[in-house]
Amino acid sequence: MSTQLKDVLDAFRRHDVAAGGQGKMTVQQLCEVIKSLDPVRWTDAVVEEILGAAKAEKVFEGDHVPFEDLLQWLAGNAPSGDGDQAFMNKFSRQNAALGAEVTMKMTKMKALIVGCSGVAAEIAKNLVLQGLGGVTLVDPKSARIEDLGTNFFLSEADVGKPLGSTLVPRFKELNPFCDIKSADAISPELVAQHAVVLVCESMPLPELVKWNDFCRLQTPKPIAFLYVHTGGMFGNVFVDFGPAHVVHDDNGQRPMVRLVESIETGPEALVRLTVPDGQAPGSLPEGGYIEFADVKGCDGILTHEEASPCGDMVKAWKISSKPGDPINTIRIGDTSAFPPYVSGGMVTEKKVGKPYKFRSFAEALKNPGMPFDDLVGTDMINFGSELQTHLLLHAVLSLEAERGAAVGAADLAAVAAKAKELMASKDSEIDVDIDDEFATKYLRHFHTPLQPLCAFLGGIVAQEVVKIAGKFTPIPGWLHFNAVEALPKEQPSDCAPTGSRYDSLASVYGHAFVKKLGDLKYFMVGCGALGCEFLKNFALNGVCCGENGLLTVTDADRIELSNLTRQFLFREHNVGQPKSKAASAMAQVMNPGMKVRALEMFVGSKTEDHFNDAFWMGLDGVCNALDNMEARFYVDDQCVKYEKSLLESGTMGPAGNVDPIVPFKTQTYRDGGQADEGGGIPMCTLRNFPHLPDHCIEWARDQFELFFVKSAKQLKKFYEDPATFIDEMGSSTDMTQSIFEVRGLLSLLSAAENPSIKSAGQLAFDFFHFVFRDKIMDLVAAFPEDARVIDPETKQDKGPFWSGHKRFPLAATFNVENDTHWRFQVAATALFASMLGVVPPKQEGDDNWCKDFKSKAWVAAQVKDLAAPEYVSGGVNVEGDDAAGHSSKGSDAKAALQGLLERLGGYRDKPVPKLEEADFEKDDDFNFHIEFITVCSNLRADNYHIANSDFNQVKLVAGRIVPAIATTTAAVCGLVMLELFKLVSGCGTEGFRTRQIGLAVNTYTSFEAQEPKTFTSGVEKKVPRAEELPADAFDEAGNMKKEYILEEAYAAYPEKHSVWDKIRIPTGTMTLGGFRDWLASEHKVQLKNWSFVLGWKKVQDDDNKETRVPFSSQIYPPPVAIDATLLPPLEDAQGDAMKKIMGSTAIPQAQKMKYLSEWQNAKKTGKLPVSSGPSITLDMPLKDILALMEVRAEEALKDGTIHPKWGKAISGLADRKFWVIPSDQTPSCSTIVDEGQEPVDIRYMARLEVPLNE
């Protein structure tokens, strides 16, 4: 129970003692107690929602509430925003994927796990991390040494001890709120105490059927039953939630939202839709349900009800379509009884419960269904292998039940015979031919679990337990998985057990393979959720645990509370510690032989002095555990440069991917294409025309930055150079924004003159009116409610301006009785007070910071002494909105801005205020950051009649929180280990697998890794625009004639090279001229031009988006070096200067015009050119040229030409063994051909490698 819930319980108890110890209080008394503790979180609406839900579930009846019962219910059912923010913070990433309501349901769920095998440990770990209410472990068997290879919580000291009771205290470390215990045996009474039973050990077939039937017969609700088995490279999962399970959300995706353009009147009415700004395109699901909102006309369409698939009535419309319907349309039911549609409206997809009937274990064992239909498909390369696996499993279970003993590879004939018998007797409805080779692989290691499959299946099965809550689509019975491509081609000879923790692994791969794993030198980049799983997997499989092994782990982050639900190597006492060091220490507990070097460093161009050539060249491979594309691409580029393999993976909620990158065998990660990051929201929508809650949240996030960060930076800039600042503000192309920002700066300066809580409150009050009153009044003045859209060319009236996605806004009037208003005043006052230094900075863990501000009464007393600022017209910037025309500015806007700037200028000689910028932190729920954005977003929503958003929804969007859950992470990292095994085994390209998994909807696709993309010579056809050609350019059929189509040949060198290939220059001492001649003689390539990229400049495109442009320095042909001493005096007239230059014998004839141009530039600036250092000549060695480029890059960075965000493109040459010029920066060259042939420009050239320290 959280601290805040304990506070509520203590308050109840104090009241009860005072009232005579009845254990109850009235509803009204209860409300007052709750709200007195934290009125910001426990608002009237929240309290009413809690009590309404509690009463509906019969937690209490009548007017008196038993507070102990209520608190127990409240701990698992309180809606988001209930004050238990520490709990919500801890599960924030999980809630982003599952929803807070699912997390809360899990806290009341208990699981019975039978068998404590490696896969059982993985399942339990994932469930405990995700907040399950309780876990009971049943396994009295003694731990064996080989169990240490799959069960991460066992040590050598545990060998011989009972598994269940030994593991209980270890799992409690992961989540002290989870009730974890052990039992010696399964029994009906024990099973009945749990919501789900998971069988994770070998159990006789009759017993499996018996316990499954027992679970199905329980009332009022069946107990979920799951079975999992893994051996070798195979895994089998069975799921049964009973005959009446309901799926409330089959995919977990956010409901789609569409804007209404029109609604027909009649049966099966056609509704035309458009996609709102910032939403991904796509069709609403056929047969799905939608809700309407904000429709004008069609009275009654909002309250229409239909029967759901479960039979209950829901306020929604079922949608359909007909062949030939236009795109972006849906059909609903009969609208004949409604008045005609007028305008506006929005439809939102409604997730409606669907019945999901499961078959029993016996039924599904007999007929599992067909792959990719009613049997989960997992093997797209060997289609039908799932049926082979199922039949073999059925035969093995049946044979073992008959014999009472385990079977293995020696029993192939008996198993095959049993399979045929099952098919012949119709005890199995599968009809397939047994593949002896496949069956041998299945049987050989049937009772030998391997850690990668334990991790993978542990993620899948734990996710199925989550699905009991009704979220996501469950496995419809069976899932069968294999990775036979990862098995050694030949059975190793050194497989006999040696009494080692690696005996299971060695029984499949041999002890020599285990030693190779142990001696690996690997680099793991990142140590978050993926990194923790990888460290665990590496430790269990002995990776980097040998005498010569070493794992280098780096992560610059520190552990936060929200990490604990999925980064399982961390505990609450680790919060604040370096991730890499805490995780590495835990991994070494799992396997003391592990060699780890933990670093706290970013990996990028700025740390290449540490991660240098020697470091990269000494590695056997790299494993990424990153969460951003920029870092992924950088590491990918380094692996290409140094020809190192890369294990790449990622997760997004219940989805995950695996990408093995192998030098010269597969594509690189970059070749696979950049992930789609989704469409942005147009600036005009954010600025003036929001129509979705997300628009308001994104806008509010920008206001936080403007209020509490940018304003302080602007004042600093103003005091550094007042005249320039005022000039730039006055000449801004966005006068509307300038007026707003200068008004804000003046208010901030006024508050800073006499910093106090009152002045901070006035500042907050000013900004309330600037943003939610004045800006709206400006917009309404520019576009009244009856405004029309007039075509500027035809003058045609195109309809009302306020239509479609545009909502006519309403300016706010501050009202202390409005929760959102007074909460804004609280949050903004606290943050401005912190900026002004009148309250101490918020400290981590201080949940009572500025607590005195948190009441409506405090705000009411404060605003009595505050003055609302006078309205100043600022005009409206509608740039980017075609319907609105050009930017519209108030007639007096320019004069108003000049007046404001004059007032600002009056502060130039006053003391510089000390202002503390806010450092946005999304994971501290008591620092008012997310609170401010929440109320700011909702005030904006109220302006535009948009639905409000709650605290946790805002936190996810504004905090850019990436959905993350332990189950997906575990599954993905298990699959990555298979690719590592293939790398060490020397697998060919055909054996590597690129995988995409979706635990929400049971998609498991795998493809053979693609070979590297190669570059070849060719001819590009350039087709001119038809309107630019004469009429006779087309034949009678209207096709363009060939002679008008331009063809341009291009070359690739070397032919069919890939990104992995390099052209190695023999020596760095080769001169530029020698390099030119070497290309010509050895490669038949002519050097034409070489501009070396020093770094990148920052520019803004037409959409005001930041982009980078390369900044280069000329190498070939060697640029002309200007000797400033040969230039005429700047006092000379241009004619005299020209005569002197043209008559100078010291200036080469070919350079005279260059000198004249330099003199003219110097004349304008009044400064003679400064020597740029040594000049490049044909006799200059390549290594010296590169050194010169490094110097110039440093100079460009210092003078601001190169933007520091991207840094220099060349650095650290002194410690490098070689320098690689990327393929997109290689010199411009052409082919050298025989006489009579035309040279061809080389479009694609392999990288160039220049040796340095030879």
Tab-separated table of N, CA and C in Angstrom, residues 1065-1179:
chain	number	residue	atom	x	y	z
A	1065	ILE	N	43.453	1.976	-49.136
A	1065	ILE	CA	44.600	2.696	-49.698
A	1065	ILE	C	45.859	2.114	-49.058
A	1066	PRO	N	46.899	1.832	-49.852
A	1066	PRO	CA	48.071	1.109	-49.329
A	1066	PRO	C	48.729	1.759	-48.123
A	1067	THR	N	48.822	3.098	-48.120
A	1067	THR	CA	49.524	3.771	-47.034
A	1067	THR	C	49.022	5.196	-46.886
A	1068	GLY	N	49.023	5.672	-45.647
A	1068	GLY	CA	48.598	7.047	-45.400
A	1068	GLY	C	49.627	8.066	-45.833
A	1069	THR	N	50.847	7.619	-46.112
A	1069	THR	CA	51.876	8.551	-46.580
A	1069	THR	C	51.757	8.820	-48.079
A	1070	MET	N	50.863	8.121	-48.748
A	1070	MET	CA	50.632	8.382	-50.178
A	1070	MET	C	50.168	9.821	-50.345
A	1071	THR	N	50.757	10.523	-51.288
A	1071	THR	CA	50.389	11.924	-51.514
A	1071	THR	C	49.058	12.011	-52.244
A	1072	LEU	N	48.511	13.214	-52.257
A	1072	LEU	CA	47.258	13.427	-52.966
A	1072	LEU	C	47.426	13.108	-54.451
A	1073	GLY	N	48.541	13.545	-55.014
A	1073	GLY	CA	48.810	13.230	-56.417
A	1073	GLY	C	49.001	11.737	-56.613
A	1074	GLY	N	49.701	11.108	-55.661
A	1074	GLY	CA	49.892	9.669	-55.741
A	1074	GLY	C	48.575	8.919	-55.630
A	1075	PHE	N	47.677	9.410	-54.799
A	1075	PHE	CA	46.357	8.803	-54.648
A	1075	PHE	C	45.584	8.892	-55.958
A	1076	ARG	N	45.652	10.066	-56.578
A	1076	ARG	CA	44.993	10.236	-57.877
A	1076	ARG	C	45.544	9.246	-58.903
A	1077	ASP	N	46.859	9.118	-58.940
A	1077	ASP	CA	47.474	8.216	-59.917
A	1077	ASP	C	47.196	6.757	-59.579
A	1078	TRP	N	47.142	6.425	-58.271
A	1078	TRP	CA	46.860	5.041	-57.844
A	1078	TRP	C	45.449	4.634	-58.240
A	1079	LEU	N	44.491	5.539	-58.065
A	1079	LEU	CA	43.127	5.249	-58.497
A	1079	LEU	C	43.079	4.973	-59.994
A	1080	ALA	N	43.835	5.779	-60.742
A	1080	ALA	CA	43.815	5.630	-62.202
A	1080	ALA	C	44.478	4.324	-62.640
A	1081	SER	N	45.628	4.004	-62.058
A	1081	SER	CA	46.384	2.834	-62.523
A	1081	SER	C	45.841	1.522	-61.970
A	1082	GLU	N	45.459	1.516	-60.699
A	1082	GLU	CA	45.026	0.276	-60.074
A	1082	GLU	C	43.531	0.004	-60.220
A	1083	HIS	N	42.760	1.059	-60.346
A	1083	HIS	CA	41.309	0.881	-60.336
A	1083	HIS	C	40.603	1.429	-61.570
A	1084	LYS	N	41.365	2.042	-62.495
A	1084	LYS	CA	40.761	2.634	-63.688
A	1084	LYS	C	39.668	3.639	-63.317
A	1085	VAL	N	40.008	4.451	-62.313
A	1085	VAL	CA	39.080	5.460	-61.812
A	1085	VAL	C	39.768	6.815	-61.844
A	1086	GLN	N	39.063	7.810	-62.384
A	1086	GLN	CA	39.630	9.158	-62.467
A	1086	GLN	C	39.061	10.027	-61.343
A	1087	LEU	N	39.962	10.608	-60.547
A	1087	LEU	CA	39.557	11.520	-59.472
A	1087	LEU	C	39.167	12.859	-60.073
A	1088	LYS	N	37.944	13.311	-59.794
A	1088	LYS	CA	37.446	14.567	-60.371
A	1088	LYS	C	37.345	15.680	-59.336
A	1089	ASN	N	36.784	15.354	-58.203
A	1089	ASN	CA	36.575	16.379	-57.179
A	1089	ASN	C	36.479	15.701	-55.820
A	1090	TRP	N	36.974	16.402	-54.792
A	1090	TRP	CA	36.910	15.837	-53.435
A	1090	TRP	C	36.673	16.968	-52.449
A	1091	SER	N	35.461	17.025	-51.894
A	1091	SER	CA	35.113	17.972	-50.829
A	1091	SER	C	34.904	17.166	-49.554
A	1092	PHE	N	35.684	17.467	-48.551
A	1092	PHE	CA	35.669	16.677	-47.319
A	1092	PHE	C	34.671	17.270	-46.334
A	1093	VAL	N	33.765	16.449	-45.836
A	1093	VAL	CA	32.752	16.905	-44.874
A	1093	VAL	C	33.391	17.072	-43.501
A	1094	LEU	N	33.374	18.309	-42.995
A	1094	LEU	CA	33.952	18.606	-41.676
A	1094	LEU	C	32.935	18.439	-40.547
A	1095	GLY	N	31.674	18.613	-40.883
A	1095	GLY	CA	30.607	18.543	-39.875
A	1095	GLY	C	29.316	18.997	-40.515
A	1096	TRP	N	28.353	19.399	-39.685
A	1096	TRP	CA	27.038	19.753	-40.209
A	1096	TRP	C	26.532	21.053	-39.596
A	1097	LYS	N	25.938	21.860	-40.469
A	1097	LYS	CA	25.293	23.098	-40.035
A	1097	LYS	C	23.821	22.822	-39.765
A	1098	LYS	N	23.234	23.640	-38.897
A	1098	LYS	CA	21.809	23.514	-38.632
A	1098	LYS	C	21.051	24.540	-39.453
A	1099	VAL	N	20.041	24.070	-40.178
A	1099	VAL	CA	19.165	24.962	-40.932
A	1099	VAL	C	17.728	24.559	-40.630
A	1100	GLN	N	16.803	25.438	-40.965
A	1100	GLN	CA	15.390	25.139	-40.793
A	1100	GLN	C	14.729	25.120	-42.155
A	1101	ASP	N	13.925	24.081	-42.407
A	1101	ASP	CA	13.282	23.950	-43.706
A	1101	ASP	C	12.026	24.804	-43.756
A	1102	ASP	N	11.260	24.638	-44.845
A	1102	ASP	CA	10.066	25.456	-45.042
A	1102	ASP	C	9.012	25.221	-43.973
A	1103	ASP	N	9.029	24.033	-43.363
A	1103	ASP	CA	8.065	23.720	-42.299
A	1103	ASP	C	8.593	24.063	-40.920
A	1104	ASN	N	9.697	24.843	-40.905
A	1104	ASN	CA	10.312	25.264	-39.646
A	1104	ASN	C	10.885	24.098	-38.849
A	1105	LYS	N	11.188	22.992	-39.552
A	1105	LYS	CA	11.785	21.835	-38.889
A	1105	LYS	C	13.291	21.902	-39.006
A	1106	GLU	N	13.934	21.467	-37.938
A	1106	GLU	CA	15.389	21.488	-37.883
A	1106	GLU	C	15.969	20.380	-38.760
A	1107	THR	N	16.949	20.711	-39.574
A	1107	THR	CA	17.624	19.713	-40.390
A	1107	THR	C	19.098	20.056	-40.460
A	1108	ARG	N	19.922	19.108	-40.885
A	1108	ARG	CA	21.358	19.352	-40.937
A	1108	ARG	C	21.853	19.328	-42.373
A	1109	VAL	N	22.824	20.202	-42.634
A	1109	VAL	CA	23.420	20.339	-43.964
A	1109	VAL	C	24.928	20.214	-43.813
A	1110	PRO	N	25.581	19.394	-44.663
A	1110	PRO	CA	27.030	19.204	-44.514
A	1110	PRO	C	27.815	20.475	-44.791
A	1111	PHE	N	28.891	20.666	-44.035
A	1111	PHE	CA	29.832	21.768	-44.243
A	1111	PHE	C	31.164	21.146	-44.651
A	1112	SER	N	31.675	21.528	-45.816
A	1112	SER	CA	32.820	20.834	-46.408
A	1112	SER	C	34.006	21.747	-46.652
A	1113	SER	N	35.146	21.093	-46.880
A	1113	SER	CA	36.385	21.790	-47.237
A	1113	SER	C	36.976	21.116	-48.472
A	1114	GLN	N	37.373	21.923	-49.442
A	1114	GLN	CA	37.882	21.390	-50.708
A	1114	GLN	C	39.271	20.765	-50.545
A	1115	ILE	N	39.420	19.536	-51.124
A	1115	ILE	CA	40.727	18.861	-51.134
A	1115	ILE	C	41.269	18.753	-52.559
A	1116	TYR	N	40.396	18.296	-53.489
A	1116	TYR	CA	40.850	18.130	-54.872
A	1116	TYR	C	39.792	18.673	-55.819
A	1117	PRO	N	40.215	19.415	-56.861
A	1117	PRO	CA	41.579	19.917	-57.090
A	1117	PRO	C	42.026	20.795	-55.931
A	1118	PRO	N	43.329	20.801	-55.646
A	1118	PRO	CA	43.797	21.610	-54.518
A	1118	PRO	C	43.320	23.050	-54.640
A	1119	PRO	N	42.670	23.573	-53.609
A	1119	PRO	CA	42.144	24.942	-53.695
A	1119	PRO	C	43.262	25.978	-53.759
A	1120	VAL	N	42.934	27.086	-54.361
A	1120	VAL	CA	43.886	28.194	-54.464
A	1120	VAL	C	44.075	28.807	-53.082
A	1121	ALA	N	45.311	28.927	-52.642
A	1121	ALA	CA	45.619	29.545	-51.345
A	1121	ALA	C	45.966	31.008	-51.571
A	1122	ILE	N	45.265	31.887	-50.919
A	1122	ILE	CA	45.471	33.329	-51.082
A	1122	ILE	C	46.566	33.817	-50.125
A	1123	ASP	N	47.553	34.510	-50.695
A	1123	ASP	CA	48.588	35.161	-49.887
A	1123	ASP	C	48.136	36.594	-49.660
A	1124	ALA	N	47.661	36.868	-48.445
A	1124	ALA	CA	47.080	38.186	-48.168
A	1124	ALA	C	48.076	39.324	-48.382
A	1125	THR	N	49.374	39.028	-48.314
A	1125	THR	CA	50.380	40.094	-48.490
A	1125	THR	C	50.433	40.582	-49.927
A	1126	LEU	N	49.882	39.802	-50.870
A	1126	LEU	CA	49.909	40.200	-52.278
A	1126	LEU	C	48.681	41.021	-52.671
A	1127	LEU	N	47.736	41.196	-51.740
A	1127	LEU	CA	46.541	41.986	-52.043
A	1127	LEU	C	46.839	43.479	-51.935
A	1128	PRO	N	46.274	44.313	-52.823
A	1128	PRO	CA	46.450	45.773	-52.744
A	1128	PRO	C	45.848	46.310	-51.448
A	1129	PRO	N	46.239	47.491	-51.011
A	1129	PRO	CA	45.647	48.115	-49.815
A	1129	PRO	C	44.141	48.304	-49.990
A	1130	LEU	N	43.425	48.210	-48.901
A	1130	LEU	CA	41.968	48.338	-48.980
A	1130	LEU	C	41.529	49.773	-49.266
A	1131	GLU	N	42.476	50.727	-49.110
A	1131	GLU	CA	42.145	52.124	-49.396
A	1131	GLU	C	42.079	52.395	-50.898
A	1132	ASP	N	42.647	51.504	-51.721
A	1132	ASP	CA	42.673	51.704	-53.169
A	1132	ASP	C	41.267	51.678	-53.739
A	1133	ALA	N	41.101	52.383	-54.842
A	1133	ALA	CA	39.873	52.271	-55.615
A	1133	ALA	C	39.888	50.931	-56.338
A	1134	GLN	N	38.708	50.479	-56.763
A	1134	GLN	CA	38.642	49.149	-57.374
A	1134	GLN	C	39.468	49.097	-58.649
A	1135	GLY	N	39.438	50.164	-59.430
A	1135	GLY	CA	40.197	50.152	-60.687
A	1135	GLY	C	41.691	50.036	-60.429
A	1136	ASP	N	42.185	50.780	-59.419
A	1136	ASP	CA	43.614	50.714	-59.097
A	1136	ASP	C	43.991	49.337	-58.576
A	1137	ALA	N	43.102	48.762	-57.734
A	1137	ALA	CA	43.390	47.434	-57.195
A	1137	ALA	C	43.453	46.403	-58.313
A	1138	MET	N	42.562	46.507	-59.284
A	1138	MET	CA	42.561	45.550	-60.391
A	1138	MET	C	43.858	45.646	-61.180
A	1139	LYS	N	44.349	46.895	-61.425
A	1139	LYS	CA	45.594	47.063	-62.178
A	1139	LYS	C	46.764	46.416	-61.444
A	1140	LYS	N	46.816	46.612	-60.140
A	1140	LYS	CA	47.914	46.042	-59.360
A	1140	LYS	C	47.892	44.514	-59.401
A	1141	ILE	N	46.705	43.941	-59.276
A	1141	ILE	CA	46.606	42.473	-59.270
A	1141	ILE	C	46.968	41.911	-60.637
A	1142	MET	N	46.411	42.510	-61.680
A	1142	MET	CA	46.666	41.995	-63.020
A	1142	MET	C	48.124	42.181	-63.434
A	1143	GLY	N	48.769	43.198	-62.851
A	1143	GLY	CA	50.158	43.454	-63.215
A	1143	GLY	C	51.173	42.761	-62.332
A	1144	SER	N	50.697	42.080	-61.274
A	1144	SER	CA	51.616	41.441	-60.339
A	1144	SER	C	52.210	40.173	-60.943
A	1145	THR	N	53.523	40.072	-60.902
A	1145	THR	CA	54.192	38.856	-61.390
A	1145	THR	C	54.213	37.769	-60.319
A	1146	ALA	N	53.922	38.143	-59.044
A	1146	ALA	CA	53.939	37.160	-57.955
A	1146	ALA	C	52.642	36.343	-57.897
A	1147	ILE	N	51.597	36.848	-58.557
A	1147	ILE	CA	50.309	36.155	-58.567
A	1147	ILE	C	50.179	35.376	-59.870
A	1148	PRO	N	50.061	34.039	-59.814
A	1148	PRO	CA	49.909	33.251	-61.034
A	1148	PRO	C	48.718	33.741	-61.854
A	1149	GLN	N	48.865	33.698	-63.167
A	1149	GLN	CA	47.838	34.220	-64.060
A	1149	GLN	C	46.469	33.586	-63.801
A	1150	ALA	N	46.462	32.283	-63.533
A	1150	ALA	CA	45.192	31.566	-63.355
A	1150	ALA	C	44.484	31.940	-62.050
A	1151	GLN	N	45.224	32.636	-61.172
A	1151	GLN	CA	44.640	32.950	-59.875
A	1151	GLN	C	44.289	34.424	-59.699
A	1152	LYS	N	44.511	35.204	-60.753
A	1152	LYS	CA	44.322	36.652	-60.602
A	1152	LYS	C	42.874	37.021	-60.302
A	1153	MET	N	41.916	36.378	-60.959
A	1153	MET	CA	40.513	36.694	-60.694
A	1153	MET	C	40.109	36.279	-59.268
A	1154	LYS	N	40.707	35.195	-58.782
A	1154	LYS	CA	40.444	34.782	-57.409
A	1154	LYS	C	40.938	35.839	-56.427
A	1155	TYR	N	42.125	36.382	-56.687
A	1155	TYR	CA	42.672	37.436	-55.820
A	1155	TYR	C	41.789	38.678	-55.867
A	1156	LEU	N	41.308	39.021	-57.063
A	1156	LEU	CA	40.444	40.192	-57.187
A	1156	LEU	C	39.163	39.991	-56.371
A	1157	SER	N	38.590	38.800	-56.452
A	1157	SER	CA	37.374	38.512	-55.701
A	1157	SER	C	37.623	38.619	-54.197
A	1158	GLU	N	38.766	38.108	-53.726
A	1158	GLU	CA	39.090	38.186	-52.301
A	1158	GLU	C	39.279	39.630	-51.859
A	1159	TRP	N	39.907	40.452	-52.754
A	1159	TRP	CA	40.105	41.863	-52.398
A	1159	TRP	C	38.754	42.565	-52.280
A	1160	GLN	N	37.827	42.270	-53.214
A	1160	GLN	CA	36.507	42.896	-53.190
A	1160	GLN	C	35.747	42.524	-51.908
A	1161	ASN	N	35.837	41.259	-51.499
A	1161	ASN	CA	35.188	40.845	-50.245
A	1161	ASN	C	35.805	41.546	-49.039
A	1162	ALA	N	37.135	41.666	-49.063
A	1162	ALA	CA	37.833	42.343	-47.971
A	1162	ALA	C	37.459	43.814	-47.918
A	1163	LYS	N	37.274	44.435	-49.082
A	1163	LYS	CA	36.888	45.846	-49.166
A	1163	LYS	C	35.533	46.059	-48.477
A	1164	LYS	N	34.615	45.085	-48.679
A	1164	LYS	CA	33.279	45.207	-48.082
A	1164	LYS	C	33.313	45.056	-46.568
A	1165	THR	N	34.100	44.092	-46.108
A	1165	THR	CA	34.133	43.804	-44.668
A	1165	THR	C	35.127	44.672	-43.910
A	1166	GLY	N	36.077	45.267	-44.653
A	1166	GLY	CA	37.113	46.062	-44.010
A	1166	GLY	C	38.209	45.221	-43.388
A	1167	LYS	N	38.223	43.904	-43.660
A	1167	LYS	CA	39.226	43.017	-43.077
A	1167	LYS	C	39.870	42.187	-44.167
A	1168	LEU	N	41.206	42.138	-44.143
A	1168	LEU	CA	41.922	41.280	-45.069
A	1168	LEU	C	41.721	39.819	-44.676
A	1169	PRO	N	41.702	38.906	-45.634
A	1169	PRO	CA	41.524	37.495	-45.301
A	1169	PRO	C	42.664	36.974	-44.436
A	1170	VAL	N	42.298	36.061	-43.533
A	1170	VAL	CA	43.294	35.447	-42.661
A	1170	VAL	C	43.709	34.121	-43.270
A	1171	SER	N	44.952	33.804	-43.175
A	1171	SER	CA	45.452	32.551	-43.731
A	1171	SER	C	44.741	31.379	-43.063
A	1172	SER	N	44.307	30.421	-43.881
A	1172	SER	CA	43.596	29.250	-43.372
A	1172	SER	C	44.540	28.118	-43.017
A	1173	GLY	N	45.798	28.437	-42.821
A	1173	GLY	CA	46.762	27.412	-42.450
A	1173	GLY	C	47.448	26.844	-43.672
A	1174	PRO	N	48.087	25.708	-43.504
A	1174	PRO	CA	48.817	25.104	-44.621
A	1174	PRO	C	47.889	24.874	-45.806
A	1175	SER	N	48.403	25.099	-46.986
A	1175	SER	CA	47.603	24.878	-48.181
A	1175	SER	C	47.790	23.441	-48.652
A	1176	ILE	N	46.748	22.907	-49.265
A	1176	ILE	CA	46.790	21.544	-49.787
A	1176	ILE	C	47.447	21.549	-51.153
A	1177	THR	N	48.376	20.638	-51.321
A	1177	THR	CA	49.062	20.499	-52.607
A	1177	THR	C	49.033	19.038	-53.012
A	1178	LEU	N	49.388	18.788	-54.258
A	1178	LEU	CA	49.424	17.404	-54.743
A	1178	LEU	C	50.510	16.592	-54.054
A	1179	ASP	N	51.511	17.277	-53.470
A	1179	ASP	CA	52.600	16.572	-52.788
A	1179	ASP	C	52.300	16.285	-51.322
